[in-house]
XYZ file of C-alpha atoms in Angstrom:
500
model
C 110.835 -0.011 127.428
C 113.868 -1.523 129.044
C 117.267 -0.102 128.302
C 118.955 -1.696 125.314
C 115.872 -3.644 124.257
C 115.726 -4.494 120.566
C 113.319 -2.543 118.400
C 110.019 -4.276 117.655
C 108.766 -4.283 114.094
C 106.331 -1.375 114.192
C 105.162 0.477 111.137
C 101.855 2.023 112.181
C 101.297 5.303 113.979
C 98.387 6.650 115.990
C 96.798 8.137 112.902
C 96.481 4.701 111.365
C 99.010 5.507 108.645
C 100.745 2.547 107.099
C 103.373 2.181 104.417
C 101.159 -0.412 102.809
C 98.658 2.348 102.057
C 100.694 3.516 99.043
C 98.680 2.888 95.939
C 95.790 1.503 97.935
C 92.267 1.802 96.523
C 89.568 3.913 98.161
C 88.154 2.638 101.440
C 85.947 -0.400 101.334
C 82.454 -0.097 102.715
C 83.535 -2.119 105.731
C 86.559 0.028 106.583
C 86.006 2.221 109.635
C 86.120 5.915 108.612
C 87.339 6.955 112.077
C 90.496 4.820 111.898
C 91.121 4.613 108.165
C 94.727 5.426 107.271
C 96.005 8.446 105.405
C 98.018 7.868 102.247
C 101.822 7.795 102.382
C 102.726 9.116 98.959
C 104.394 12.468 99.645
C 107.865 12.966 98.201
C 110.453 15.543 99.232
C 109.257 18.064 96.639
C 105.653 17.694 97.851
C 106.677 18.317 101.460
C 108.716 21.358 100.428
C 105.891 22.835 98.379
C 103.325 22.356 101.166
C 105.629 24.138 103.633
C 106.656 26.895 101.212
C 103.079 27.361 100.015
C 101.954 27.889 103.590
C 104.652 30.455 104.339
C 104.997 32.510 101.166
C 101.575 34.083 101.124
C 99.825 37.034 102.762
C 102.498 37.342 105.433
C 105.312 37.972 102.999
C 103.323 40.081 100.556
C 100.984 42.000 102.891
C 102.174 41.509 106.487
C 105.615 42.758 105.502
C 104.052 46.187 104.961
C 102.777 46.259 108.534
C 106.212 45.161 109.802
C 107.925 47.957 107.837
C 105.407 50.475 109.161
C 106.064 49.419 112.784
C 109.831 48.973 112.831
C 111.344 50.612 109.783
C 113.840 48.962 107.379
C 116.591 48.245 109.928
C 114.114 46.966 112.507
C 112.571 44.378 110.197
C 115.987 43.141 109.084
C 117.000 42.616 112.719
C 113.789 40.871 113.800
C 113.449 38.636 110.731
C 117.136 37.663 110.802
C 117.097 36.784 114.506
C 113.880 34.793 114.235
C 115.361 33.087 111.165
C 118.263 31.833 113.314
C 115.770 30.472 115.852
C 113.849 28.720 113.074
C 117.049 27.050 111.872
C 117.649 25.327 115.210
C 113.956 24.484 115.684
C 113.987 22.766 112.293
C 117.144 20.864 113.180
C 115.452 19.583 116.348
C 112.249 18.632 114.584
C 114.134 17.026 111.697
C 116.056 14.666 113.957
C 112.943 13.317 115.661
C 110.623 13.356 112.621
C 113.108 11.472 110.457
C 113.489 8.761 113.085
C 109.789 8.580 114.011
C 107.724 9.936 111.063
C 104.195 9.939 112.472
C 101.368 12.187 111.321
C 100.811 13.530 114.829
C 104.399 14.841 114.712
C 105.448 17.030 117.649
C 101.962 16.857 119.166
C 102.418 13.108 119.533
C 106.068 13.472 120.562
C 105.002 15.729 123.438
C 102.769 12.941 124.742
C 105.411 10.220 124.407
C 108.466 12.144 125.621
C 107.115 14.736 128.072
C 103.517 14.539 129.331
C 100.179 13.759 127.674
C 98.723 16.981 129.087
C 101.358 18.966 127.146
C 100.263 17.167 123.987
C 96.650 18.176 124.624
C 97.460 21.848 125.171
C 99.955 21.924 122.290
C 97.572 20.281 119.843
C 94.821 22.805 120.454
C 97.298 25.707 120.413
C 98.723 24.535 117.097
C 95.290 24.041 115.579
C 94.329 27.514 116.788
C 97.526 28.908 115.250
C 96.614 27.682 111.793
C 92.956 28.601 112.047
C 94.118 32.114 112.950
C 96.601 32.137 110.076
C 93.787 31.039 107.770
C 91.637 33.904 109.054
C 94.573 36.231 108.371
C 94.658 34.946 104.821
C 90.949 35.583 104.299
C 91.416 39.094 105.638
C 94.514 39.669 103.503
C 93.011 38.486 100.255
C 89.913 40.587 100.825
C 92.260 43.587 101.126
C 94.643 42.816 98.282
C 91.996 42.003 95.697
C 90.340 45.388 96.256
C 93.458 47.017 94.757
C 91.604 46.831 91.434
C 88.847 49.381 91.007
C 86.414 46.795 89.647
C 86.930 44.514 92.637
C 86.627 47.397 95.104
C 82.897 47.694 94.417
C 82.361 44.251 95.952
C 82.071 44.432 99.776
C 84.886 42.966 101.808
C 82.583 40.435 103.480
C 81.526 39.170 100.057
C 85.146 38.512 99.051
C 85.700 36.591 102.290
C 82.683 34.392 101.525
C 83.844 33.813 97.937
C 87.281 32.642 98.986
C 85.893 30.675 101.931
C 83.908 28.621 99.424
C 86.974 28.286 97.167
C 89.136 27.024 100.034
C 86.488 24.487 101.081
C 86.146 23.308 97.519
C 89.873 22.967 96.851
C 91.201 22.103 100.126
C 114.717 56.671 109.514
C 116.354 53.361 109.880
C 114.034 52.559 112.835
C 110.438 53.660 112.906
C 109.937 53.314 116.676
C 113.298 52.423 118.241
C 113.422 49.060 120.070
C 109.646 49.157 120.568
C 109.062 48.707 116.844
C 111.519 45.803 116.739
C 109.701 44.125 119.643
C 106.376 44.433 117.826
C 107.792 42.888 114.657
C 109.232 39.836 116.433
C 105.709 38.463 116.715
C 105.048 39.292 113.054
C 108.261 37.505 112.079
C 107.229 34.524 114.182
C 103.849 34.313 112.471
C 105.264 34.730 108.981
C 107.906 32.047 109.549
C 105.239 29.732 111.000
C 104.842 26.799 108.651
C 108.439 25.681 108.440
C 107.450 23.041 110.980
C 104.893 21.697 108.479
C 107.670 19.338 107.427
C 107.112 17.425 110.661
C 103.359 17.156 110.078
C 103.829 15.851 106.536
C 106.526 13.338 107.568
C 103.839 10.826 108.532
C 102.535 10.857 104.959
C 105.942 10.712 103.271
C 106.760 7.667 101.176
C 110.430 7.753 102.219
C 110.776 10.066 105.244
C 114.436 9.238 105.874
C 115.357 10.815 102.591
C 112.525 13.306 102.036
C 112.392 14.976 105.468
C 116.081 15.956 105.888
C 116.227 17.261 102.327
C 113.036 19.258 102.814
C 114.283 20.712 106.113
C 117.524 21.935 104.571
C 116.021 23.416 101.444
C 112.839 24.887 102.916
C 114.761 26.793 105.582
C 117.217 28.413 103.174
C 114.545 29.260 100.638
C 112.347 30.892 103.249
C 115.224 32.801 104.808
C 116.346 34.112 101.425
C 112.815 35.060 100.408
C 111.923 36.783 103.672
C 115.128 38.562 104.609
C 115.733 39.458 100.959
C 112.216 40.858 100.575
C 112.489 42.855 103.808
C 115.780 44.336 102.594
C 114.361 45.491 99.261
C 111.055 46.873 100.525
C 113.059 48.795 103.139
C 114.990 50.384 100.295
C 111.984 51.025 98.061
C 109.477 52.426 100.573
C 109.602 54.757 103.576
C 108.251 53.251 106.789
C 105.558 55.945 107.016
C 104.156 55.503 103.504
C 100.386 56.133 103.841
C 99.536 53.153 101.619
C 101.166 50.584 103.929
C 98.909 48.376 106.015
C 98.563 49.971 109.427
C 95.964 50.260 112.142
C 94.161 53.058 110.344
C 93.943 51.360 106.961
C 90.636 50.182 105.627
C 92.137 48.637 102.505
C 95.759 47.928 101.735
C 98.097 46.717 99.037
C 101.358 44.801 99.082
C 104.563 46.842 99.557
C 105.718 45.440 96.214
C 102.557 46.674 94.513
C 102.876 50.071 96.175
C 106.509 50.425 95.060
C 105.642 49.629 91.437
C 102.690 52.026 91.520
C 104.892 54.822 92.885
C 107.306 54.142 90.035
C 104.473 54.554 87.539
C 104.622 50.919 86.374
C 100.935 50.227 86.893
C 100.759 47.200 84.604
C 103.488 45.431 86.589
C 101.827 46.450 89.850
C 98.582 44.837 88.684
C 100.445 41.682 87.665
C 102.182 41.440 91.039
C 98.837 41.867 92.770
C 97.436 38.975 90.751
C 100.396 36.808 91.782
C 99.742 37.731 95.417
C 96.104 36.642 95.150
C 97.216 33.253 93.804
C 99.854 32.951 96.562
C 97.249 33.645 99.249
C 94.978 30.912 97.843
C 97.923 28.498 97.937
C 98.742 29.519 101.506
C 95.134 29.001 102.519
C 95.196 25.435 101.235
C 98.363 24.720 103.237
C 96.803 26.216 106.369
C 93.738 24.022 106.007
C 95.939 20.988 105.438
C 97.871 21.451 108.688
C 94.856 22.488 110.766
C 92.833 19.478 109.609
C 95.678 16.987 110.193
C 96.292 18.367 113.661
C 92.671 18.157 114.762
C 92.375 14.719 113.104
C 95.217 13.423 115.288
C 93.624 14.993 118.366
C 90.244 13.390 117.609
C 91.724 9.933 117.060
C 93.559 10.121 120.358
C 90.640 11.224 122.511
C 91.705 14.878 122.776
C 88.950 16.252 120.505
C 85.430 15.137 119.520
C 85.535 11.755 117.763
C 83.555 13.051 114.782
C 86.521 15.200 113.744
C 88.559 12.049 113.093
C 86.323 10.870 110.264
C 87.600 10.564 106.681
C 85.739 9.862 103.443
C 86.254 6.981 101.003
C 89.226 8.782 99.440
C 90.954 9.165 102.814
C 90.245 12.916 103.109
C 89.472 14.247 106.640
C 86.503 16.256 105.417
C 84.951 16.865 108.859
C 88.214 18.293 110.221
C 88.583 20.467 107.119
C 85.080 21.895 107.431
C 85.400 22.386 111.198
C 88.686 24.294 110.832
C 87.353 26.461 108.024
C 84.256 27.358 110.026
C 86.384 28.713 112.870
C 88.380 30.760 110.370
C 85.216 32.825 109.906
C 86.577 35.105 112.619
C 87.925 36.898 109.554
C 84.487 38.541 109.303
C 85.523 40.687 112.275
C 87.295 42.817 109.684
C 83.938 43.866 108.249
C 82.830 45.716 111.374
C 86.202 47.147 112.368
C 89.284 48.591 110.722
C 90.806 45.841 108.591
C 94.285 46.846 109.677
C 93.425 46.655 113.387
C 91.886 43.190 113.079
C 94.796 41.954 110.979
C 97.305 43.166 113.577
C 95.389 41.520 116.432
C 95.055 38.198 114.618
C 98.702 38.089 113.632
C 99.748 38.833 117.220
C 97.685 35.939 118.562
C 99.078 33.497 115.998
C 102.627 34.792 116.550
C 102.529 33.995 120.272
C 101.171 30.518 119.482
C 104.092 30.003 117.093
C 106.662 30.702 119.798
C 104.872 28.301 122.166
C 104.929 25.564 119.527
C 108.598 26.130 118.658
C 109.606 26.105 122.329
C 107.790 22.802 122.797
C 109.530 21.280 119.762
C 112.890 22.115 121.339
C 111.798 20.630 124.681
C 110.602 17.472 122.920
C 113.974 17.129 121.192
C 115.852 17.456 124.487
C 113.637 14.799 126.056
C 114.042 12.536 123.008
C 117.819 12.625 123.409
C 117.393 11.844 127.104
C 115.289 8.815 126.164
C 117.896 7.561 123.714
C 120.604 7.850 126.369
C 118.516 6.193 129.097
C 117.702 3.262 126.800
C 121.299 2.906 125.551
C 120.447 3.714 121.959
C 123.433 4.975 119.906
C 123.233 8.270 118.028
C 124.638 6.439 115.021
C 121.159 4.912 114.589
C 119.690 8.348 113.806
C 119.146 8.942 110.071
C 119.541 12.689 110.683
C 121.271 14.442 113.590
C 120.622 18.028 114.673
C 123.487 20.404 114.037
C 125.259 21.800 117.138
C 123.179 19.874 119.657
C 122.729 20.591 122.558
C 123.759 24.243 122.244
C 121.506 25.131 119.325
C 118.455 23.424 120.815
C 118.843 25.032 124.244
C 119.474 28.414 122.614
C 116.298 28.130 120.538
C 114.280 27.019 123.581
C 115.480 29.974 125.652
C 114.960 32.418 122.783
C 111.380 31.272 122.183
C 110.486 31.530 125.866
C 112.032 35.004 125.947
C 110.087 36.141 122.864
C 106.802 34.847 124.276
C 107.094 37.513 126.970
C 109.188 40.167 125.201
C 106.936 40.559 122.152
C 104.207 42.235 124.192
C 106.168 44.416 126.598
C 105.114 47.582 124.772
C 101.682 47.186 126.395
C 103.301 48.239 129.685
C 104.688 51.491 128.329
C 103.127 54.747 129.484
C 100.172 54.765 129.144
C 99.418 51.126 129.904
C 97.246 49.518 127.201
C 94.828 46.925 128.561
C 93.743 45.975 125.034
C 97.313 45.295 123.875
C 98.074 43.407 127.072
C 95.137 41.045 126.525
C 95.986 40.498 122.850
C 99.669 39.895 123.558
C 99.322 37.538 126.496
C 95.843 35.948 126.504
C 97.153 32.709 124.991
C 99.508 32.075 127.903
C 96.856 31.548 130.613
C 94.669 29.674 128.134
C 97.558 27.304 127.342
C 98.282 26.761 131.045
C 94.585 26.120 131.793
C 94.412 23.528 129.007
C 97.572 21.814 130.239
C 96.736 21.795 133.954
C 93.059 21.023 133.386
C 93.814 17.978 131.230
C 96.516 16.802 133.628
C 94.145 16.906 136.599
C 91.265 15.390 134.615
C 93.266 12.509 133.100
C 95.813 12.239 135.941
C 98.687 12.217 133.456
C 102.286 11.785 134.581
C 105.678 13.069 133.463
C 107.225 10.444 131.191
C 110.472 9.011 132.528
C 113.337 8.761 130.060
C 113.776 5.021 130.592
C 110.071 4.439 129.907
C 109.710 6.574 126.771
C 108.206 4.969 123.690
C 110.931 5.675 121.161
C 109.897 2.790 118.910
C 106.303 3.193 117.754
C 106.071 4.774 114.333
C 109.564 3.908 113.155
C 109.601 2.918 109.500
C 111.387 -0.400 109.953
C 110.202 -1.399 106.481
C 112.751 1.057 105.102
C 115.791 -0.105 107.072
C 117.363 -2.277 104.390
C 116.033 -0.270 101.482
C 117.462 3.009 102.771
C 120.748 1.917 104.324
C 122.657 3.874 101.712
C 120.373 6.900 102.160
C 121.030 6.936 105.896
C 124.770 7.035 105.320
C 124.368 9.781 102.756
C 122.206 11.947 105.006
C 124.188 11.551 108.257
C 126.245 14.688 108.797
C 129.981 14.208 108.960
C 130.043 10.923 107.034
C 132.311 10.484 104.012
C 129.332 10.157 101.691
C 127.995 13.528 102.815
C 131.352 15.240 102.434
C 131.767 13.868 98.940
C 128.285 15.022 98.020
C 129.078 18.529 99.198
C 132.124 18.758 96.911
C 130.317 20.318 93.983
C 130.311 23.643 92.254
C 128.578 26.695 93.643
C 126.179 26.762 90.687
C 124.870 23.322 91.629
C 124.542 24.346 95.278
C 122.532 27.450 94.388
C 120.319 25.382 92.092
C 119.600 22.879 94.873
C 118.550 25.670 97.261
C 116.424 27.631 94.809
C 114.968 24.868 92.639
C 115.638 21.604 94.475
């Protein structure tokens, strides 16, 4: 693409999505199921609920107990607050690119167009693995939480995993261990915050991404931060870090810290109610995990980075093969049946946490390269519907922080005595990621994308240019319309964050 060249009229992305798909009937018999488009009907509230539903689940209600056990109340506040700051800048980076180019492949596709196709290959599989692992965590968590009730405890754990597997297929001191405990909980915080980037995945199916995506990014981040940091603060007050009922490596069954606190207070009816809410939240989170995993592998299949069969959709536009494939791999949750449930849960969450930091670091790199492409092709920043706050400082800070946490989260394996098991769990994804990247690069002979040659046009929703001219002005930070919109009472601001 030559510098300063006018934008072509392009409205399709590599997933076959098209704005004309809104309200379209089911696929005709002659429509190819491997290239049939996904619907573009998601509104801002749908995007927010998919992201929130994927995050507020077993991590918040069950994994928080493990974090408290490892780091203590002050440790979890530090780790979750610091990771929350990283998430803020990652979301700003993703929001800028996803609002401009809302494709269903999201940052996996951006990596191919702005960096190197081999990075896209490795990132796509890492991200799919992340959500399959999170889904396995959710199966493990729900099989633990539901056994809080005496009647449910008589059913074997493996049976509960099977039951919910079928359901998911059908419905698509202050510090407990000094700095070591804080280091261990960074990876937990990373895993539990994973899902905020779902906004980028859903952008390709948004009816009006220029309005829906920025709004979702702002509100999802603040809601998640309030929920997580607030919850960590209160469970740190209500429970000691060494409470025997918290999920730890020696636990065979476990309950939520909230349920434990209510039980200790003698409010058993409320504890039972909270446990029921947690079960529902885990089911919701499982659906979100399957959604992201299936969309990621669907993009990979349609771009030659995964078996072609996984790119098939049914007459209703549902990627049923990708859904089934992802759910089958989540059966690693059955490992909990033959080992301590707490040990398996901790191992799974560590693996997915490392993958999260890799994904977030790549999003920041993609954003930096995107800006380089805009500059090389003489494209003004005023054309962006949404601009990242405090660029480039925030983006570079988040990139450096994610790279640091990839290595720092597992340093406790080197403490005396050295733990080979912990070392493998903490770092196995790094060589696997490098092997995928280098192997694909050698096999396909891919090249680093030059800034002047980047494809910064394909996937732009040019059909919305005239329709959303006012929305662009409203959403661009620093404009008069935005400042006027922000001049409202604090009650309205709180309502927008909490309710929307």
